[in-house]
Coordinates of N, CA and C in Angstrom, one line a residue:
Chain A
X1 N 18.9 -25.9 -80.5 CA 19.1 -27.3 -81.1 C 17.9 -28.0 -81.1
X2 N 17.5 -28.8 -82.3 CA 16.4 -29.5 -82.4 C 16.7 -30.6 -81.5
X3 N 15.7 -31.3 -80.9 CA 15.7 -32.5 -80.1 C 15.2 -33.7 -81.0
X4 N 14.7 -34.7 -80.3 CA 14.2 -36.0 -81.2 C 12.8 -35.6 -81.8
X5 N 12.5 -35.6 -82.9 CA 11.2 -35.3 -83.4 C 10.5 -36.5 -83.9
X6 N 9.4 -36.7 -83.7 CA 8.4 -37.6 -84.0 C 7.3 -37.3 -84.9
X7 N 6.7 -38.1 -85.8 CA 5.5 -37.6 -86.5 C 4.9 -38.8 -87.0
X8 N 3.5 -38.7 -86.9 CA 2.7 -37.6 -86.5 C 2.6 -37.8 -84.8
X9 N 2.0 -36.9 -84.2 CA 1.7 -36.8 -82.9 C 0.6 -37.6 -82.3
X10 N -0.5 -37.6 -83.1 CA -1.5 -38.6 -82.7 C -2.0 -39.1 -84.0
X11 N -2.7 -40.4 -83.9 CA -3.0 -41.3 -84.9 C -4.2 -42.1 -84.5
X12 N -5.3 -42.1 -85.5 CA -6.4 -43.1 -85.2 C -6.5 -44.1 -86.3
X13 N -6.3 -45.5 -86.1 CA -6.3 -46.3 -87.0 C -7.4 -47.5 -86.7
X14 N -8.0 -48.1 -87.7 CA -8.9 -49.2 -87.5 C -8.2 -50.5 -87.3
X15 N -8.7 -51.4 -86.6 CA -8.1 -52.8 -86.6 C -7.7 -53.5 -88.0
X16 N -6.6 -54.0 -88.1 CA -6.3 -54.5 -89.6 C -5.6 -53.7 -90.3
X17 N -5.6 -52.4 -90.2 CA -4.7 -51.4 -90.9 C -3.2 -51.4 -90.6
X18 N -2.4 -50.8 -91.4 CA -1.0 -50.6 -91.2 C -0.7 -49.3 -90.8
X19 N 0.3 -49.1 -90.0 CA 0.6 -47.7 -89.6 C 2.2 -47.6 -89.8
X20 N 2.7 -46.3 -90.0 CA 4.1 -46.0 -90.2 C 4.3 -44.7 -89.2
X21 N 5.2 -45.0 -88.3 CA 5.6 -43.8 -87.5 C 7.1 -43.6 -87.9
X22 N 7.3 -42.1 -87.7 CA 8.7 -41.5 -88.1 C 9.3 -40.8 -86.9
X23 N 10.7 -41.0 -87.2 CA 11.4 -40.3 -86.0 C 12.9 -39.7 -86.8
X24 N 13.1 -38.5 -86.2 CA 14.4 -37.8 -86.5 C 15.1 -37.7 -85.3
X25 N 16.3 -38.2 -85.4 CA 17.1 -38.2 -84.0 C 18.0 -36.8 -84.1
X26 N 18.5 -36.7 -82.8 CA 19.3 -35.5 -82.6 C 20.4 -35.4 -83.6
X27 N 20.8 -34.4 -84.1 CA 21.8 -34.2 -85.1 C 23.3 -34.7 -84.4
X28 N 23.9 -35.8 -85.2 CA 25.2 -36.5 -84.6 C 24.9 -37.7 -83.9
X29 N 23.5 -38.0 -83.8 CA 23.2 -39.4 -83.1 C 23.1 -40.4 -84.1
X30 N 23.7 -41.4 -84.0 CA 23.6 -42.5 -85.0 C 22.8 -43.7 -84.6
X31 N 22.3 -43.8 -83.2 CA 21.4 -44.9 -82.8 C 19.9 -44.2 -82.5
X32 N 19.0 -45.1 -82.7 CA 17.7 -44.9 -82.7 C 17.0 -46.1 -82.1
X33 N 16.2 -45.9 -80.9 CA 15.4 -47.1 -80.5 C 13.9 -46.6 -80.3
X34 N 13.3 -47.8 -80.4 CA 11.7 -47.6 -80.4 C 11.3 -48.3 -79.1
X35 N 10.2 -47.7 -78.4 CA 9.6 -48.1 -77.3 C 8.2 -47.9 -77.3
X36 N 7.6 -48.7 -76.8 CA 5.9 -48.7 -76.5 C 5.6 -48.5 -75.1
X37 N 4.7 -47.6 -75.0 CA 4.3 -47.3 -73.5 C 2.7 -47.4 -73.3
X38 N 2.5 -48.4 -72.8 CA 1.1 -48.4 -72.3 C 0.8 -47.7 -71.3
X39 N -0.4 -47.1 -71.2 CA -0.9 -46.1 -69.9 C -0.6 -46.9 -68.7
X40 N 0.2 -46.1 -67.7 CA 0.5 -46.6 -66.4 C 1.5 -47.7 -66.5
X41 N 2.3 -47.7 -67.6 CA 3.4 -48.8 -67.6 C 4.7 -47.9 -67.9
X42 N 5.8 -48.7 -67.6 CA 6.9 -48.0 -68.2 C 7.3 -48.4 -69.7
X43 N 7.9 -47.6 -70.4 CA 8.3 -47.9 -71.9 C 8.8 -49.6 -72.1
X44 N 8.4 -50.1 -73.2 CA 8.8 -51.3 -73.2 C 9.7 -51.4 -74.6
X45 N 10.9 -52.0 -74.6 CA 11.7 -52.0 -75.7 C 11.1 -52.8 -77.0
X46 N 11.3 -51.9 -78.3 CA 10.8 -52.7 -79.3 C 12.0 -53.0 -80.3
X47 N 12.9 -51.8 -80.7 CA 14.0 -52.1 -81.5 C 15.0 -51.0 -81.4
X48 N 16.1 -51.5 -81.7 CA 17.2 -50.4 -81.7 C 18.0 -50.6 -82.8
X49 N 18.4 -49.6 -83.6 CA 19.3 -49.5 -84.7 C 20.4 -48.5 -84.4
X50 N 21.7 -49.1 -85.0 CA 22.9 -48.3 -84.9 C 23.4 -48.5 -86.2
X51 N 23.8 -47.2 -86.9 CA 24.4 -47.2 -88.2 C 23.9 -48.0 -89.1
X52 N 22.4 -47.9 -89.0 CA 21.4 -48.5 -90.0 C 21.3 -50.1 -89.9
X53 N 22.0 -50.5 -88.8 CA 21.9 -52.0 -88.7 C 21.1 -52.3 -87.4
X54 N 20.2 -53.4 -87.3 CA 19.4 -53.7 -86.1 C 20.3 -54.2 -85.1
X55 N 20.3 -53.6 -84.0 CA 21.2 -54.1 -82.8 C 20.5 -55.0 -81.8
X56 N 19.2 -54.8 -81.7 CA 18.3 -55.4 -80.8 C 16.9 -55.4 -81.0
X57 N 16.3 -56.3 -80.6 CA 14.8 -56.5 -80.9 C 14.2 -57.1 -79.7
X58 N 13.0 -56.4 -79.1 CA 12.2 -56.7 -77.9 C 11.4 -58.0 -78.2
X59 N 10.5 -58.2 -77.3 CA 9.5 -59.2 -77.3 C 8.2 -58.9 -78.0
X60 N 8.3 -58.5 -79.3 CA 7.1 -58.1 -80.0 C 7.1 -58.9 -81.2
X61 N 5.7 -59.1 -81.8 CA 5.4 -60.0 -82.8 C 6.1 -59.4 -84.2
X62 N 6.0 -60.4 -85.1 CA 6.8 -59.9 -86.5 C 5.9 -58.8 -87.3
X63 N 4.7 -58.6 -86.7 CA 3.8 -57.4 -87.2 C 4.7 -56.1 -87.1
X64 N 5.5 -56.0 -86.1 CA 6.4 -54.9 -85.9 C 7.8 -55.0 -86.8
X65 N 7.9 -53.9 -87.3 CA 9.3 -54.0 -88.1 C 9.7 -52.3 -88.0
X66 N 11.0 -52.3 -88.4 CA 11.5 -51.0 -88.5 C 12.9 -51.0 -89.4
X67 N 13.3 -49.5 -89.7 CA 14.4 -49.6 -90.3 C 15.1 -48.1 -90.2
X68 N 16.3 -48.0 -90.5 CA 17.0 -46.8 -90.3 C 17.6 -46.4 -91.6
X69 N 17.5 -44.9 -92.0 CA 17.9 -44.5 -93.3 C 19.3 -44.0 -93.3
X70 N 19.9 -43.8 -94.3 CA 21.2 -43.1 -94.3 C 21.5 -41.9 -93.5
X71 N 20.4 -41.1 -93.4 CA 20.4 -39.9 -92.8 C 20.2 -40.1 -91.1
X72 N 20.1 -41.3 -90.7 CA 19.8 -41.9 -89.5 C 18.5 -41.7 -88.8
X73 N 17.6 -41.0 -89.6 CA 16.1 -41.2 -89.4 C 15.5 -42.6 -89.4
X74 N 14.4 -42.8 -88.7 CA 14.0 -44.1 -88.7 C 12.3 -44.1 -88.8
X75 N 11.9 -45.4 -89.3 CA 10.5 -45.6 -89.3 C 10.2 -46.8 -88.6
X76 N 9.0 -46.8 -87.9 CA 8.4 -48.1 -87.1 C 7.2 -48.2 -88.1
X77 N 7.1 -49.7 -88.5 CA 5.9 -50.1 -89.3 C 5.3 -51.1 -88.4
X78 N 3.9 -51.0 -88.3 CA 3.0 -52.1 -87.5 C 2.0 -52.5 -88.5
X79 N 1.9 -53.8 -88.8 CA 0.9 -54.4 -89.8 C -0.4 -54.9 -89.0
X80 N -1.3 -55.1 -89.7 CA -2.5 -55.8 -89.0 C -2.7 -55.4 -87.5
X81 N -3.1 -54.1 -87.4 CA -3.2 -53.5 -86.1 C -4.3 -54.2 -85.3
X82 N -3.9 -54.3 -84.1 CA -4.9 -54.9 -83.0 C -5.2 -53.9 -81.9
X83 N -6.3 -53.9 -81.2 CA -6.8 -53.0 -80.3 C -5.6 -53.0 -79.3
X84 N -4.9 -54.0 -78.9 CA -3.8 -53.8 -77.9 C -2.5 -53.2 -78.3
X85 N -2.5 -52.7 -79.7 CA -1.4 -51.9 -80.0 C -1.5 -50.5 -79.7
X86 N -2.8 -50.2 -79.2 CA -3.0 -48.7 -78.7 C -2.0 -48.4 -77.7
X87 N -1.2 -47.3 -77.9 CA -0.1 -46.9 -76.8 C 0.6 -45.8 -77.4
X88 N 1.5 -45.2 -76.6 CA 2.3 -44.2 -76.9 C 3.7 -44.8 -77.5
X89 N 4.0 -44.4 -78.7 CA 5.1 -45.0 -79.2 C 6.3 -44.0 -79.2
X90 N 7.3 -44.3 -78.5 CA 8.5 -43.4 -78.2 C 9.9 -43.6 -79.1
X91 N 10.4 -42.8 -79.7 CA 11.7 -43.0 -80.4 C 12.7 -42.2 -79.4
X92 N 13.8 -42.8 -79.3 CA 14.9 -42.1 -78.5 C 16.4 -42.3 -79.3
X93 N 17.0 -41.3 -79.3 CA 18.4 -41.2 -80.1 C 19.4 -41.1 -79.1
X94 N 20.6 -41.6 -79.3 CA 21.6 -41.7 -78.5 C 23.1 -41.7 -79.2
X95 N 24.0 -41.7 -78.5 CA 25.4 -41.8 -79.1 C 25.8 -43.3 -78.9
X96 N 24.9 -44.0 -78.6 CA 25.1 -45.6 -78.2 C 26.2 -46.1 -79.2
X97 N 26.9 -46.9 -78.9 CA 27.9 -47.6 -79.6 C 29.3 -46.9 -79.6
X98 N 29.2 -45.6 -79.1 CA 30.3 -44.9 -79.1 C 30.9 -44.6 -77.7
X99 N 29.9 -44.8 -76.8 CA 30.4 -44.4 -75.3 C 29.5 -45.3 -74.4
X100 N 30.1 -45.7 -73.3 CA 29.4 -46.7 -72.4 C 28.1 -45.9 -71.7
X101 N 27.0 -46.8 -71.7 CA 25.8 -46.3 -71.2 C 25.4 -45.0 -71.6
X102 N 25.5 -44.5 -72.7 CA 25.2 -43.3 -73.3 C 23.7 -42.9 -72.9
X103 N 23.2 -41.7 -72.5 CA 21.8 -41.7 -72.4 C 21.1 -41.5 -73.5
X104 N 19.8 -41.9 -73.5 CA 19.0 -41.9 -74.5 C 18.0 -40.5 -74.3
X105 N 17.6 -39.9 -75.4 CA 16.9 -38.6 -75.3 C 15.6 -39.0 -76.1
X106 N 14.6 -38.7 -75.6 CA 13.2 -39.3 -76.2 C 12.7 -38.1 -76.8
X107 N 11.8 -38.4 -77.8 CA 10.9 -37.5 -78.5 C 9.6 -37.3 -77.7
X108 N 8.5 -36.7 -78.2 CA 7.5 -36.6 -77.7 C 6.4 -37.6 -77.7
X109 N 6.8 -38.6 -78.6 CA 5.9 -39.7 -78.9 C 4.9 -39.5 -79.8
X110 N 4.3 -40.8 -80.3 CA 3.1 -40.7 -81.2 C 2.1 -41.5 -80.4
X111 N 0.9 -40.8 -80.2 CA -0.1 -41.6 -79.6 C -1.0 -42.3 -80.7
X112 N -1.0 -43.6 -80.5 CA -1.6 -44.4 -81.6 C -3.0 -44.9 -80.9
X113 N -4.0 -44.7 -81.5 CA -5.3 -45.4 -81.0 C -5.9 -46.3 -82.1
X114 N -6.0 -47.4 -81.7 CA -6.6 -48.4 -82.6 C -8.1 -48.7 -82.1
X115 N -9.1 -48.5 -83.3 CA -10.3 -48.7 -83.0 C -11.1 -49.7 -83.7
Chain B
X1 N 17.1 -62.8 -65.8 CA 16.5 -61.7 -66.7 C 16.5 -60.2 -65.8
X2 N 17.0 -59.1 -66.8 CA 17.1 -57.9 -66.0 C 15.6 -57.4 -65.6
X3 N 15.7 -56.9 -64.3 CA 14.3 -56.4 -63.8 C 14.5 -55.2 -62.8
X4 N 13.6 -54.3 -63.1 CA 13.5 -53.1 -62.4 C 12.3 -52.9 -61.5
X5 N 12.3 -52.6 -60.4 CA 11.1 -52.5 -59.5 C 11.1 -51.1 -58.8
X6 N 10.2 -50.3 -59.0 CA 10.1 -48.9 -58.5 C 9.1 -48.9 -57.3
X7 N 9.3 -48.0 -56.2 CA 8.5 -47.9 -55.2 C 8.6 -46.3 -54.6
X8 N 7.5 -45.8 -53.9 CA 6.3 -46.4 -54.1 C 5.6 -46.2 -55.6
X9 N 4.3 -46.7 -55.8 CA 3.8 -46.5 -57.1 C 3.5 -45.0 -57.3
X10 N 2.9 -44.4 -56.1 CA 2.3 -43.0 -56.0 C 2.9 -42.4 -54.8
X11 N 3.1 -41.1 -54.8 CA 3.5 -40.4 -53.7 C 3.0 -39.0 -53.7
X12 N 2.3 -38.6 -52.6 CA 1.9 -37.3 -52.6 C 2.6 -36.6 -51.4
X13 N 3.2 -35.5 -51.7 CA 3.9 -34.5 -50.8 C 3.3 -33.1 -50.6
X14 N 3.5 -32.6 -49.5 CA 3.2 -31.3 -49.3 C 4.5 -30.4 -49.9
X15 N 4.1 -29.3 -50.4 CA 5.2 -28.3 -50.8 C 6.2 -28.5 -49.7
X16 N 7.6 -28.5 -50.1 CA 8.6 -28.4 -49.0 C 9.0 -29.6 -48.1
X17 N 8.1 -30.8 -48.5 CA 8.3 -32.0 -47.6 C 9.1 -32.9 -48.5
X18 N 10.4 -33.1 -48.0 CA 11.5 -34.0 -48.8 C 11.0 -35.4 -48.7
X19 N 11.5 -36.1 -49.6 CA 11.2 -37.6 -49.7 C 12.2 -38.4 -50.7
X20 N 12.1 -39.7 -50.7 CA 13.0 -40.4 -51.7 C 12.2 -41.4 -52.5
X21 N 12.5 -41.5 -53.7 CA 11.9 -42.7 -54.6 C 13.0 -43.8 -54.7
X22 N 12.5 -45.0 -54.8 CA 13.4 -46.1 -54.9 C 13.5 -46.9 -56.1
X23 N 14.5 -47.3 -56.5 CA 14.6 -48.1 -57.7 C 15.3 -49.3 -57.5
X24 N 14.9 -50.6 -57.5 CA 15.5 -51.5 -57.0 C 15.9 -52.5 -58.5
X25 N 16.9 -53.1 -58.7 CA 17.1 -53.5 -59.9 C 18.1 -54.9 -59.9
X26 N 17.8 -55.8 -60.8 CA 18.4 -57.0 -61.0 C 19.1 -56.9 -62.5
X27 N 20.4 -57.0 -62.4 CA 20.7 -57.0 -63.9 C 22.1 -57.8 -63.8
X28 N 22.4 -58.5 -64.9 CA 23.6 -59.3 -65.3 C 24.9 -58.5 -65.2
X29 N 24.9 -57.4 -65.7 CA 26.2 -56.5 -65.5 C 25.7 -55.0 -65.7
X30 N 25.7 -54.2 -64.7 CA 25.3 -52.8 -64.9 C 26.0 -52.0 -65.8
X31 N 25.6 -51.5 -67.0 CA 26.2 -50.7 -67.9 C 25.9 -49.3 -67.5
X32 N 24.8 -49.0 -66.9 CA 24.4 -47.7 -66.6 C 22.9 -47.8 -65.9
X33 N 22.6 -46.8 -65.1 CA 21.3 -46.7 -64.6 C 20.8 -45.2 -64.8
X34 N 19.6 -45.0 -65.2 CA 19.0 -43.7 -65.7 C 17.8 -43.3 -65.1
X35 N 17.7 -42.0 -64.7 CA 16.5 -41.5 -64.2 C 15.8 -40.5 -65.2
X36 N 14.6 -40.6 -65.3 CA 13.9 -39.9 -66.4 C 12.6 -39.3 -65.6
X37 N 12.2 -38.1 -66.1 CA 10.9 -37.4 -65.5 C 10.0 -37.5 -66.7
X38 N 8.6 -37.9 -66.6 CA 7.8 -38.0 -67.7 C 6.4 -37.0 -67.2
X39 N 6.3 -36.2 -68.0 CA 5.0 -35.5 -67.8 C 3.8 -36.1 -68.5
X40 N 2.6 -36.1 -68.2 CA 1.5 -36.8 -68.9 C 1.3 -36.3 -70.5
X41 N 1.3 -37.6 -71.2 CA 1.4 -37.4 -72.6 C 2.6 -36.9 -73.2
X42 N 3.7 -36.9 -72.6 CA 5.0 -36.4 -73.1 C 6.0 -37.5 -73.0
X43 N 7.0 -37.4 -73.8 CA 8.2 -38.3 -73.7 C 8.9 -38.1 -72.5
X44 N 9.7 -39.3 -72.1 CA 10.5 -39.0 -71.0 C 11.7 -38.0 -71.1
X45 N 12.0 -37.3 -70.1 CA 12.9 -36.1 -70.0 C 14.1 -36.7 -69.3
X46 N 15.4 -36.8 -69.8 CA 16.7 -37.2 -69.0 C 16.9 -36.5 -67.9
X47 N 17.2 -37.1 -66.8 CA 17.7 -36.4 -65.7 C 19.1 -36.7 -65.4
X48 N 19.2 -38.2 -65.0 CA 20.6 -38.5 -64.6 C 21.1 -39.9 -65.2
X49 N 22.4 -40.1 -65.3 CA 23.1 -41.4 -65.5 C 24.0 -41.7 -64.3
X50 N 23.9 -42.8 -63.7 CA 24.8 -43.4 -62.8 C 25.4 -44.7 -63.4
X51 N 26.8 -44.8 -63.1 CA 27.4 -46.1 -63.6 C 28.1 -46.9 -62.6
X52 N 28.3 -46.5 -61.3 CA 28.8 -47.4 -60.5 C 28.5 -47.1 -59.0
X53 N 28.4 -48.1 -58.3 CA 28.1 -47.9 -56.8 C 28.8 -46.7 -56.2
X54 N 28.0 -46.1 -55.3 CA 28.8 -45.0 -54.6 C 28.6 -43.5 -55.4
X55 N 28.2 -43.7 -56.6 CA 28.2 -42.4 -57.4 C 27.0 -41.8 -57.0
X56 N 26.9 -40.4 -57.0 CA 25.9 -39.6 -56.9 C 25.8 -38.4 -57.8
X57 N 24.6 -37.8 -58.3 CA 24.7 -36.7 -59.2 C 23.3 -35.9 -58.6
X58 N 23.5 -34.4 -58.8 CA 22.6 -33.6 -58.3 C 22.2 -32.6 -59.4
X59 N 20.8 -32.2 -59.4 CA 20.5 -31.3 -60.3 C 19.1 -30.4 -59.5
X60 N 19.4 -29.3 -59.3 CA 18.4 -28.3 -58.4 C 17.9 -29.2 -57.3
X61 N 16.5 -29.6 -57.2 CA 16.3 -30.2 -55.9 C 16.5 -31.6 -55.9
X62 N 16.9 -32.2 -57.1 CA 16.9 -33.8 -57.1 C 18.3 -34.2 -56.8
X63 N 18.5 -35.4 -56.4 CA 19.8 -36.1 -56.1 C 19.6 -37.4 -56.3
X64 N 20.5 -38.0 -57.0 CA 20.3 -39.5 -57.3 C 21.4 -40.2 -56.8
X65 N 21.4 -41.2 -56.2 CA 22.5 -42.1 -55.5 C 22.5 -43.6 -56.1
X66 N 23.5 -44.4 -55.9 CA 23.4 -45.7 -56.6 C 24.0 -46.7 -55.6
X67 N 23.7 -47.8 -55.4 CA 24.3 -48.8 -54.6 C 24.3 -50.2 -55.7
X68 N 24.9 -51.3 -55.1 CA 24.9 -52.4 -56.1 C 23.5 -52.9 -56.3
X69 N 22.4 -52.7 -55.5 CA 21.3 -53.1 -55.7 C 20.0 -52.2 -56.0
X70 N 20.3 -51.0 -55.8 CA 19.1 -50.1 -55.9 C 19.7 -48.6 -56.0
X71 N 18.9 -47.7 -56.4 CA 19.0 -46.2 -56.6 C 18.0 -45.7 -55.9
X72 N 18.4 -44.4 -55.4 CA 17.4 -43.6 -54.8 C 17.4 -42.3 -55.6
X73 N 16.1 -41.5 -55.7 CA 16.0 -40.3 -56.1 C 15.5 -39.4 -55.0
X74 N 16.4 -38.6 -54.6 CA 16.0 -37.8 -53.4 C 15.5 -36.4 -53.8
X75 N 14.4 -36.0 -53.2 CA 13.7 -34.8 -53.7 C 13.6 -33.9 -52.5
X76 N 14.5 -32.9 -52.6 CA 14.5 -31.9 -51.2 C 13.6 -30.5 -51.5
X77 N 12.7 -30.4 -50.6 CA 11.7 -29.1 -50.6 C 11.2 -29.1 -52.0
X78 N 10.5 -30.2 -52.2 CA 9.7 -30.2 -53.6 C 9.0 -28.9 -53.9
X79 N 8.5 -28.6 -55.1 CA 7.5 -27.8 -55.5 C 6.4 -28.3 -56.4
X80 N 5.4 -27.7 -56.5 CA 4.4 -28.2 -57.3 C 4.7 -28.6 -58.8
X81 N 5.8 -27.7 -59.5 CA 6.2 -28.1 -60.7 C 7.1 -29.4 -60.7
X82 N 7.3 -30.1 -59.7 CA 8.2 -31.4 -59.5 C 7.2 -32.5 -59.7
X83 N 5.8 -32.1 -60.0 CA 5.0 -33.2 -60.0 C 5.0 -33.9 -61.4
X84 N 5.2 -35.1 -61.4 CA 5.3 -35.9 -62.7 C 5.6 -37.4 -62.3
X85 N 5.7 -38.1 -63.2 CA 6.0 -39.6 -63.0 C 7.6 -39.6 -63.2
X86 N 8.4 -40.3 -62.3 CA 9.7 -40.6 -62.4 C 10.0 -42.0 -62.8
X87 N 10.7 -42.2 -63.7 CA 11.2 -43.3 -64.4 C 12.6 -43.8 -64.2
X88 N 12.8 -45.0 -63.8 CA 14.1 -45.5 -63.6 C 14.3 -46.6 -64.7
X89 N 15.5 -46.7 -65.3 CA 15.7 -47.7 -66.3 C 17.3 -48.3 -66.2
X90 N 17.5 -49.4 -66.5 CA 19.0 -50.0 -66.5 C 19.3 -50.3 -67.9
X91 N 20.6 -50.5 -68.1 CA 21.1 -50.9 -69.3 C 22.2 -52.1 -69.0
X92 N 22.2 -53.1 -69.7 CA 23.2 -54.0 -69.5 C 24.3 -54.1 -70.6
X93 N 25.3 -55.1 -70.6 CA 26.3 -55.3 -71.5 C 25.8 -56.4 -72.4
X94 N 24.6 -56.6 -72.6 CA 24.2 -57.6 -73.6 C 24.5 -57.3 -75.0
X95 N 24.8 -56.1 -75.1 CA 25.0 -55.6 -76.8 C 23.8 -55.0 -77.4
X96 N 22.5 -55.2 -76.7 CA 21.4 -54.7 -77.6 C 21.1 -53.2 -77.1
X97 N 21.8 -52.5 -76.1 CA 21.8 -51.2 -75.7 C 20.3 -51.0 -75.2
X98 N 19.5 -51.9 -75.1 CA 18.1 -51.5 -74.7 C 18.0 -51.1 -73.3
X99 N 17.0 -50.5 -73.0 CA 16.8 -50.0 -71.6 C 15.7 -50.8 -71.1
X100 N 15.8 -51.3 -69.8 CA 14.6 -51.8 -69.0 C 14.2 -50.9 -68.1
X101 N 12.9 -50.6 -68.2 CA 12.3 -49.4 -67.5 C 11.4 -50.1 -66.2
X102 N 11.3 -49.4 -65.2 CA 10.4 -49.7 -64.1 C 9.0 -49.1 -64.5
X103 N 8.2 -49.4 -63.7 CA 6.7 -48.7 -63.9 C 6.6 -47.4 -63.6
X104 N 7.7 -46.7 -62.8 CA 7.7 -45.5 -62.4 C 6.8 -45.1 -61.0
X105 N 7.4 -43.9 -60.6 CA 6.5 -43.4 -59.3 C 5.8 -42.2 -59.7
X106 N 4.6 -42.2 -59.4 CA 3.9 -40.8 -59.9 C 3.8 -39.9 -58.7
X107 N 4.4 -38.8 -58.8 CA 4.5 -37.8 -57.6 C 3.7 -36.6 -57.9
X108 N 3.0 -36.4 -56.8 CA 2.1 -35.2 -56.8 C 2.6 -34.3 -55.5
X109 N 3.0 -33.1 -56.0 CA 3.3 -32.1 -54.8 C 2.4 -31.1 -54.7
X110 N 1.8 -31.0 -53.5 CA 0.6 -30.0 -53.4 C 1.1 -28.7 -52.8
X111 N 0.4 -27.7 -53.3 CA 0.9 -26.2 -52.7 C 0.4 -25.9 -51.4

């Protein structure tokens, strides 16, 4: 069974540029969440989508946006990149919305470096 | 505001030396508490979900327990391959389904 897949695995961008990260959830999972993990810290919640609707947004600026497609895959977009956006971006899929406290399964992440 | 604190930040054990990791939490209403293992540069790997005080889950050398204020991850007779960062997260009933993570415990098991 395929787990959560993210692309690309690594990315180097220049300050001010835009980036798009992609995620395919586990088959049958309709919920996708995005997290940012800075080195030495726990993941921080950015967005959650369920059935193509935004269900939650973390404390991130409007430069961060996301969407979920009819096949439940998702994109995270970040505009006007700053050096501080350098981090591991994690996508998680779950059955959220259908069962209480359903566990989230994470992809391997996209390592974004802004120079 | 929901909060998760993990201790210790780092732990070094000899192979076979059992120990416990702590996760203290403050949450308006606990929907679930989750334990993950994370290897360097990889995404977190799901270990356990706990829902209510008194609940326990076991998997190989790991056992997770839950009280109303904290959770413990007990590691019995650890092996070097158990070396990783262990993350704890909580989810509340706010409807956003977000996880609040602690900063993790970095475990190193020496052969």
